[in-house]
mmCIF file of C-alpha atoms in Angstrom:
data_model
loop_
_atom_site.group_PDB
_atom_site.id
_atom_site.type_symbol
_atom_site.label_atom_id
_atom_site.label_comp_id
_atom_site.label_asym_id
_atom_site.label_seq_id
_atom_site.Cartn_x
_atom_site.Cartn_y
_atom_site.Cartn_z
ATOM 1 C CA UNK A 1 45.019 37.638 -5.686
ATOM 2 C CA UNK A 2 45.513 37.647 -2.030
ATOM 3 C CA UNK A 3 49.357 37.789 -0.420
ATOM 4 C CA UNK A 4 49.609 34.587 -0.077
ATOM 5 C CA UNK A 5 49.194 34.237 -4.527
ATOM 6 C CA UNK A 6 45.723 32.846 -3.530
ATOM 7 C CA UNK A 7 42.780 33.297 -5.875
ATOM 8 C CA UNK A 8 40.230 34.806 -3.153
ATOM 9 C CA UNK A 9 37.503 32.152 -2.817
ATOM 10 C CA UNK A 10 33.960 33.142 -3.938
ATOM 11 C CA UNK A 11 31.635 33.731 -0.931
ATOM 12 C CA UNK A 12 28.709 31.770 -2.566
ATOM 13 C CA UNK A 13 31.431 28.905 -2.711
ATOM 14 C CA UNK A 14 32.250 29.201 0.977
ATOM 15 C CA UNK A 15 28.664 29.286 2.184
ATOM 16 C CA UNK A 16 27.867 26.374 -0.660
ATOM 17 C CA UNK A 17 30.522 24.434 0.496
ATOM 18 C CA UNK A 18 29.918 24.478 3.994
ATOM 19 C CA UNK A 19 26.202 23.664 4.143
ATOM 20 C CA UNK A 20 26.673 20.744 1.589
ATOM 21 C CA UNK A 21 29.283 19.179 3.698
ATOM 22 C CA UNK A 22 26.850 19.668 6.443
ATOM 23 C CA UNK A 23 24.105 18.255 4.521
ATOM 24 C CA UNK A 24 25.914 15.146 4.058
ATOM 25 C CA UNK A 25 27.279 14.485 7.722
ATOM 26 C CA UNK A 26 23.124 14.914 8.735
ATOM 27 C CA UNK A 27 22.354 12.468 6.162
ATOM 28 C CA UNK A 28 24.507 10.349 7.479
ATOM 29 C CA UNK A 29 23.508 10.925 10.906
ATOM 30 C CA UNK A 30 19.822 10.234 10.151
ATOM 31 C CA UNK A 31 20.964 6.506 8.468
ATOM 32 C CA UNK A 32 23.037 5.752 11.221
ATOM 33 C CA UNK A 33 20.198 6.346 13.698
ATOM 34 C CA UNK A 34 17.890 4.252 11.029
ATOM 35 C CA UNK A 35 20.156 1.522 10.944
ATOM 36 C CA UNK A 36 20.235 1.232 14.490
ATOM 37 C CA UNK A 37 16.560 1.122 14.974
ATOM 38 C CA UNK A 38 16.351 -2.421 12.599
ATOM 39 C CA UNK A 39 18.522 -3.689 15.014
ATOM 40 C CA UNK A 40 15.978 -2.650 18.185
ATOM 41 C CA UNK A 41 13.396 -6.148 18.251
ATOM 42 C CA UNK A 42 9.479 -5.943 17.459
ATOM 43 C CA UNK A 43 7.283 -8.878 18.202
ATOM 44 C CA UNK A 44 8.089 -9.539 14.174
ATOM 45 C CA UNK A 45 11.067 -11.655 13.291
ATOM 46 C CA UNK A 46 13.465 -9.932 10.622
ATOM 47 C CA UNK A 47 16.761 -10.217 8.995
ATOM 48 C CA UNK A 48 17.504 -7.056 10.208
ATOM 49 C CA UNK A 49 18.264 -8.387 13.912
ATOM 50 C CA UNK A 50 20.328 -10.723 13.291
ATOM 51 C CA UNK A 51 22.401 -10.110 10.033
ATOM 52 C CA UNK A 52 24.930 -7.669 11.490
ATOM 53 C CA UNK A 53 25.707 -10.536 14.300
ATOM 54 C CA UNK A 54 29.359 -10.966 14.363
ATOM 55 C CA UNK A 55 30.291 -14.616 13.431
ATOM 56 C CA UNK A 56 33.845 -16.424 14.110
ATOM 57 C CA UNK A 57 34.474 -17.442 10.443
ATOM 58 C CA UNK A 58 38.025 -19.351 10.233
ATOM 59 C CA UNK A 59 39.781 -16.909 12.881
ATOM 60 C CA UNK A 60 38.249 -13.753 11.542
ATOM 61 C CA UNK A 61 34.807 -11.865 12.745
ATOM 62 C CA UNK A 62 32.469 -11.988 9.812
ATOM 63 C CA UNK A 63 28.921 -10.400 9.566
ATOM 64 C CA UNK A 64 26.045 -13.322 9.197
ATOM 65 C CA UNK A 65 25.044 -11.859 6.436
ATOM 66 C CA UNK A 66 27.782 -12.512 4.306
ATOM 67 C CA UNK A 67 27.524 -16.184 5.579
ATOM 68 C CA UNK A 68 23.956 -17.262 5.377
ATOM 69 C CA UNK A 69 20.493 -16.371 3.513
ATOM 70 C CA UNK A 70 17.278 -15.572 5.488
ATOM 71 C CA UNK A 71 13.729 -16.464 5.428
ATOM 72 C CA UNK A 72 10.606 -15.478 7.315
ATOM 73 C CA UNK A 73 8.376 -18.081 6.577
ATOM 74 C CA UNK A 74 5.420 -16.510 9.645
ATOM 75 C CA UNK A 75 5.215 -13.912 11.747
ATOM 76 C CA UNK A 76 7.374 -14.819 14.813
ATOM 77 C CA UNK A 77 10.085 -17.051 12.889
ATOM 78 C CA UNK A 78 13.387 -16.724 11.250
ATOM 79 C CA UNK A 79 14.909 -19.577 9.227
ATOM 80 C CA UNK A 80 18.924 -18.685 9.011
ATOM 81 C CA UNK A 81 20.592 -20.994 6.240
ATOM 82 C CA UNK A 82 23.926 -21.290 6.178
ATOM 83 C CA UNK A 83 25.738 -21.060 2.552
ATOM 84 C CA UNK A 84 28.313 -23.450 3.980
ATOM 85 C CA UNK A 85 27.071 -26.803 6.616
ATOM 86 C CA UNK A 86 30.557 -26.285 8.157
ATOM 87 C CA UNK A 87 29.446 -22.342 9.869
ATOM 88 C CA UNK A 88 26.273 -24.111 11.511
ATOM 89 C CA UNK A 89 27.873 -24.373 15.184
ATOM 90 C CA UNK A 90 29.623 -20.899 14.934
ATOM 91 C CA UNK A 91 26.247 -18.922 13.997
ATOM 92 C CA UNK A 92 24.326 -20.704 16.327
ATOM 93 C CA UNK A 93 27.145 -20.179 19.391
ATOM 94 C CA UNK A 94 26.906 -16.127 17.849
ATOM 95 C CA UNK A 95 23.207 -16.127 17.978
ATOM 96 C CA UNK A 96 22.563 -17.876 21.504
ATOM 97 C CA UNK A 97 25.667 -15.268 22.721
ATOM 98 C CA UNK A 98 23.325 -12.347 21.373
ATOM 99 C CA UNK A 99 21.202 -10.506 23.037
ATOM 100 C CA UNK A 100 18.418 -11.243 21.167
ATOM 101 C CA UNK A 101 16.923 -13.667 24.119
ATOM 102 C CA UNK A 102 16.217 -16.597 21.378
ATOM 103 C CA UNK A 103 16.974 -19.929 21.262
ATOM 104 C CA UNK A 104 18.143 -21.212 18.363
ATOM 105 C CA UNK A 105 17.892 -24.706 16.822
ATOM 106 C CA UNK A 106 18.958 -26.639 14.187
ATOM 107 C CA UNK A 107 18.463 -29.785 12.108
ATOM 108 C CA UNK A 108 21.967 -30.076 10.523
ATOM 109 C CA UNK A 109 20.398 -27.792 7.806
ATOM 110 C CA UNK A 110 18.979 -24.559 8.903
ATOM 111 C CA UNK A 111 18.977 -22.995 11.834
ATOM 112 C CA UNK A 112 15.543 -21.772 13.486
ATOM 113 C CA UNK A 113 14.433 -18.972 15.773
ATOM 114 C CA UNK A 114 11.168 -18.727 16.952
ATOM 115 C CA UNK A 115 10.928 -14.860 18.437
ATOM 116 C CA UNK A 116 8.020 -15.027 21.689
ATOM 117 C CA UNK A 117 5.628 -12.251 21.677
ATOM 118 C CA UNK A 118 7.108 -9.512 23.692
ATOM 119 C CA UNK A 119 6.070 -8.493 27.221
ATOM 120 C CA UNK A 120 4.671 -4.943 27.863
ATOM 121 C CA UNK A 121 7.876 -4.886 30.302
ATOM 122 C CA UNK A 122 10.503 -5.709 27.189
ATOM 123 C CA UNK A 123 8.440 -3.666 25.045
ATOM 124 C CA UNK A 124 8.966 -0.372 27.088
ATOM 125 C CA UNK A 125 12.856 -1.131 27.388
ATOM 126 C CA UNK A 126 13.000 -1.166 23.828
ATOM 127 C CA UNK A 127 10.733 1.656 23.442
ATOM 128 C CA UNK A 128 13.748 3.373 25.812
ATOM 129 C CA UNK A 129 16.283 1.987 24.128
ATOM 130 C CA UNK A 130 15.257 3.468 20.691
ATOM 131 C CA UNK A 131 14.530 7.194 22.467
ATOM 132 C CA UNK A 132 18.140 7.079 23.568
ATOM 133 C CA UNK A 133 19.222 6.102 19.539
ATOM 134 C CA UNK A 134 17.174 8.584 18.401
ATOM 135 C CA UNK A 135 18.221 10.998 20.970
ATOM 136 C CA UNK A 136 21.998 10.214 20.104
ATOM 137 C CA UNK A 137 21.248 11.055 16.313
ATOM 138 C CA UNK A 138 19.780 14.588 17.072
ATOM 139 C CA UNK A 139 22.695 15.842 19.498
ATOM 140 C CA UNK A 140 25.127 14.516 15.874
ATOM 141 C CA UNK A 141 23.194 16.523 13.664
ATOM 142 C CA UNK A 142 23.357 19.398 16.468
ATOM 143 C CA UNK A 143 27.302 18.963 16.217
ATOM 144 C CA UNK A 144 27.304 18.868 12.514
ATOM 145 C CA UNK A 145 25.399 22.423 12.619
ATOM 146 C CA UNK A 146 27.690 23.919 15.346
ATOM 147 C CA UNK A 147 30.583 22.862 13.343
ATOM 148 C CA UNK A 148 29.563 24.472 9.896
ATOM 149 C CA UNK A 149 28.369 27.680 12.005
ATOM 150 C CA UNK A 150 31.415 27.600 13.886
ATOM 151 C CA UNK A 151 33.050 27.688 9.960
ATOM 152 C CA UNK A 152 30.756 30.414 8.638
ATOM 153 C CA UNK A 153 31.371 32.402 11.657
ATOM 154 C CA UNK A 154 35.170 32.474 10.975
ATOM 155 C CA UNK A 155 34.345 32.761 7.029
ATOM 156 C CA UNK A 156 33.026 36.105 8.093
ATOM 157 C CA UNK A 157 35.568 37.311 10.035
ATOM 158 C CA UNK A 158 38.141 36.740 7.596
ATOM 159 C CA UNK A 159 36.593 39.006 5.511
ATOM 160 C CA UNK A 160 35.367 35.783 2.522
ATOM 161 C CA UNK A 161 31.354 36.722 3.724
ATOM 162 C CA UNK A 162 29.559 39.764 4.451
ATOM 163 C CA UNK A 163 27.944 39.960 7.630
ATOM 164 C CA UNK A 164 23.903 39.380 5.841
ATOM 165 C CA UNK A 165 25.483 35.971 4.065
ATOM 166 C CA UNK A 166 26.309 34.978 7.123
ATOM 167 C CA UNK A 167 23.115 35.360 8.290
ATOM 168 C CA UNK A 168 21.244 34.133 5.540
ATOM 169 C CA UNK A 169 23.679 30.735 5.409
ATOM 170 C CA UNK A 170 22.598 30.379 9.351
ATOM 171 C CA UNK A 171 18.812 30.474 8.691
ATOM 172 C CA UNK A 172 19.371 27.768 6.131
ATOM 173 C CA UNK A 173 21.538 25.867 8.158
ATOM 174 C CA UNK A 174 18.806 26.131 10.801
ATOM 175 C CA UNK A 175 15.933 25.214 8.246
ATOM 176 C CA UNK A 176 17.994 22.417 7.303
ATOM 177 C CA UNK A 177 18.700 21.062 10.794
ATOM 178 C CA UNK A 178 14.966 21.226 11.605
ATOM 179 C CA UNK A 179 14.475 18.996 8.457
ATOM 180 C CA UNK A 180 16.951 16.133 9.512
ATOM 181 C CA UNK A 181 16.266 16.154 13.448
ATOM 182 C CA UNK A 182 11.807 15.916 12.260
ATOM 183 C CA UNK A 183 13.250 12.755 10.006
ATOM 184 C CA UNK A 184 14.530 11.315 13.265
ATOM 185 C CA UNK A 185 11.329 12.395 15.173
ATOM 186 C CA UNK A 186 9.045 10.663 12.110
ATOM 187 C CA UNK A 187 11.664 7.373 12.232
ATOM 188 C CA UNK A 188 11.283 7.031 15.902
ATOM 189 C CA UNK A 189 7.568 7.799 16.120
ATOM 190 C CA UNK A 190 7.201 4.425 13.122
ATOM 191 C CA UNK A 191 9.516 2.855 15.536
ATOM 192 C CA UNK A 192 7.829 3.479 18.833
ATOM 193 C CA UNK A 193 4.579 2.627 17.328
ATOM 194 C CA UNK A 194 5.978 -0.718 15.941
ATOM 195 C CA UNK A 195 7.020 -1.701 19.229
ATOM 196 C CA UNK A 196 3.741 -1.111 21.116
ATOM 197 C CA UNK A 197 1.648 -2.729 18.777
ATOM 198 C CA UNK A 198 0.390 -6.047 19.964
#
């Protein structure tokens, strides 16, 4: 027991603890940054870009998704149907608001959006755009590893780790950090090749 009527914690716990918690927040890190990347436009037309689009529903913001279905009947076109006829002007006004740069239409049924083929221009800004995502995800998972060192460190000094668990927890931690910033490198690499194929 410690002074404080503490059971001492096990080191293996401590070190265990802290690089699953760290494992998680990278995980999470590396979907965020995948997320983000469905919404970044191809030349293809997807869901993806346009059922996170915040639509007024009866006062309240509402994600399309919960208020339509999708279908991709060709390359270059999304049909967006609407569960209820009522939402039609309120998805379109969300959609033509968007930054998407489509105009939608509809025939009091479905709403259509015909995606044009992207100029090498646009394609480069998005190209950008997803380096700066993917760019945003590493310096997290950075943070997350600073923070559990930052824990380890002060496991140590307190006397719960020897000195060699310390360093054996920080080339794991390190091994581990390579692992989730290469899974951003791989994601933006599918990404950036996506968006320069014509």
């Amino acid at each position: 027991m410690t002074p404080g009527g503490r059971q001492p914690r096990y080191a293996g716990a401590v070190i265990e603890d802290t690089i699953l918690e760290a494992i998680g927040k990278m995980e999470k890190a590396v979907e965020h940054v995948l997320s983000q990347f469905t919404t970044v436009r191809t030349g293809r037309a997807t869901p993806a870009l346009v059922e996170k689009l915040p639509v007024e529903y009866y006062g309240s913001m509402v994600p399309l998704q919960q208020l339509a279905g999708f279908q991709v009947p060709e390359a270059r076109q999304l049909i967006v149907k609407p569960h209820d006829r009522s939402t039609l002007a309120a998805i379109e006004k969300a959609i033509r608001d968007s930054d998407l740069g489509v105009n939608p239409s509809n025939d009091g049924v479905v709403i259509r959006l015909s995606f044009p083929a992207l100029t090498e221009q646009r394609r480069k800004e998005y190209v950008k755009l997803a380096k700066s995502m993917a760019e945003d995800g590493r310096i997290a998972v950075r943070g997350v590893r600073r923070d559990a060192r930052k824990h380890l460190e002060a496991a140590e000094k307190a006397g719960e780790i020897s000195a060699d668990q310390l360093e054996r927890a920080e080339k794991e931690l390190e091994k581990i950090t390579h692992d989730h910033v290469e899974s951003i490198d791989k994601a933006f690499g599918r990404k950036e090749q996506e968006l320069l194929e014509v």
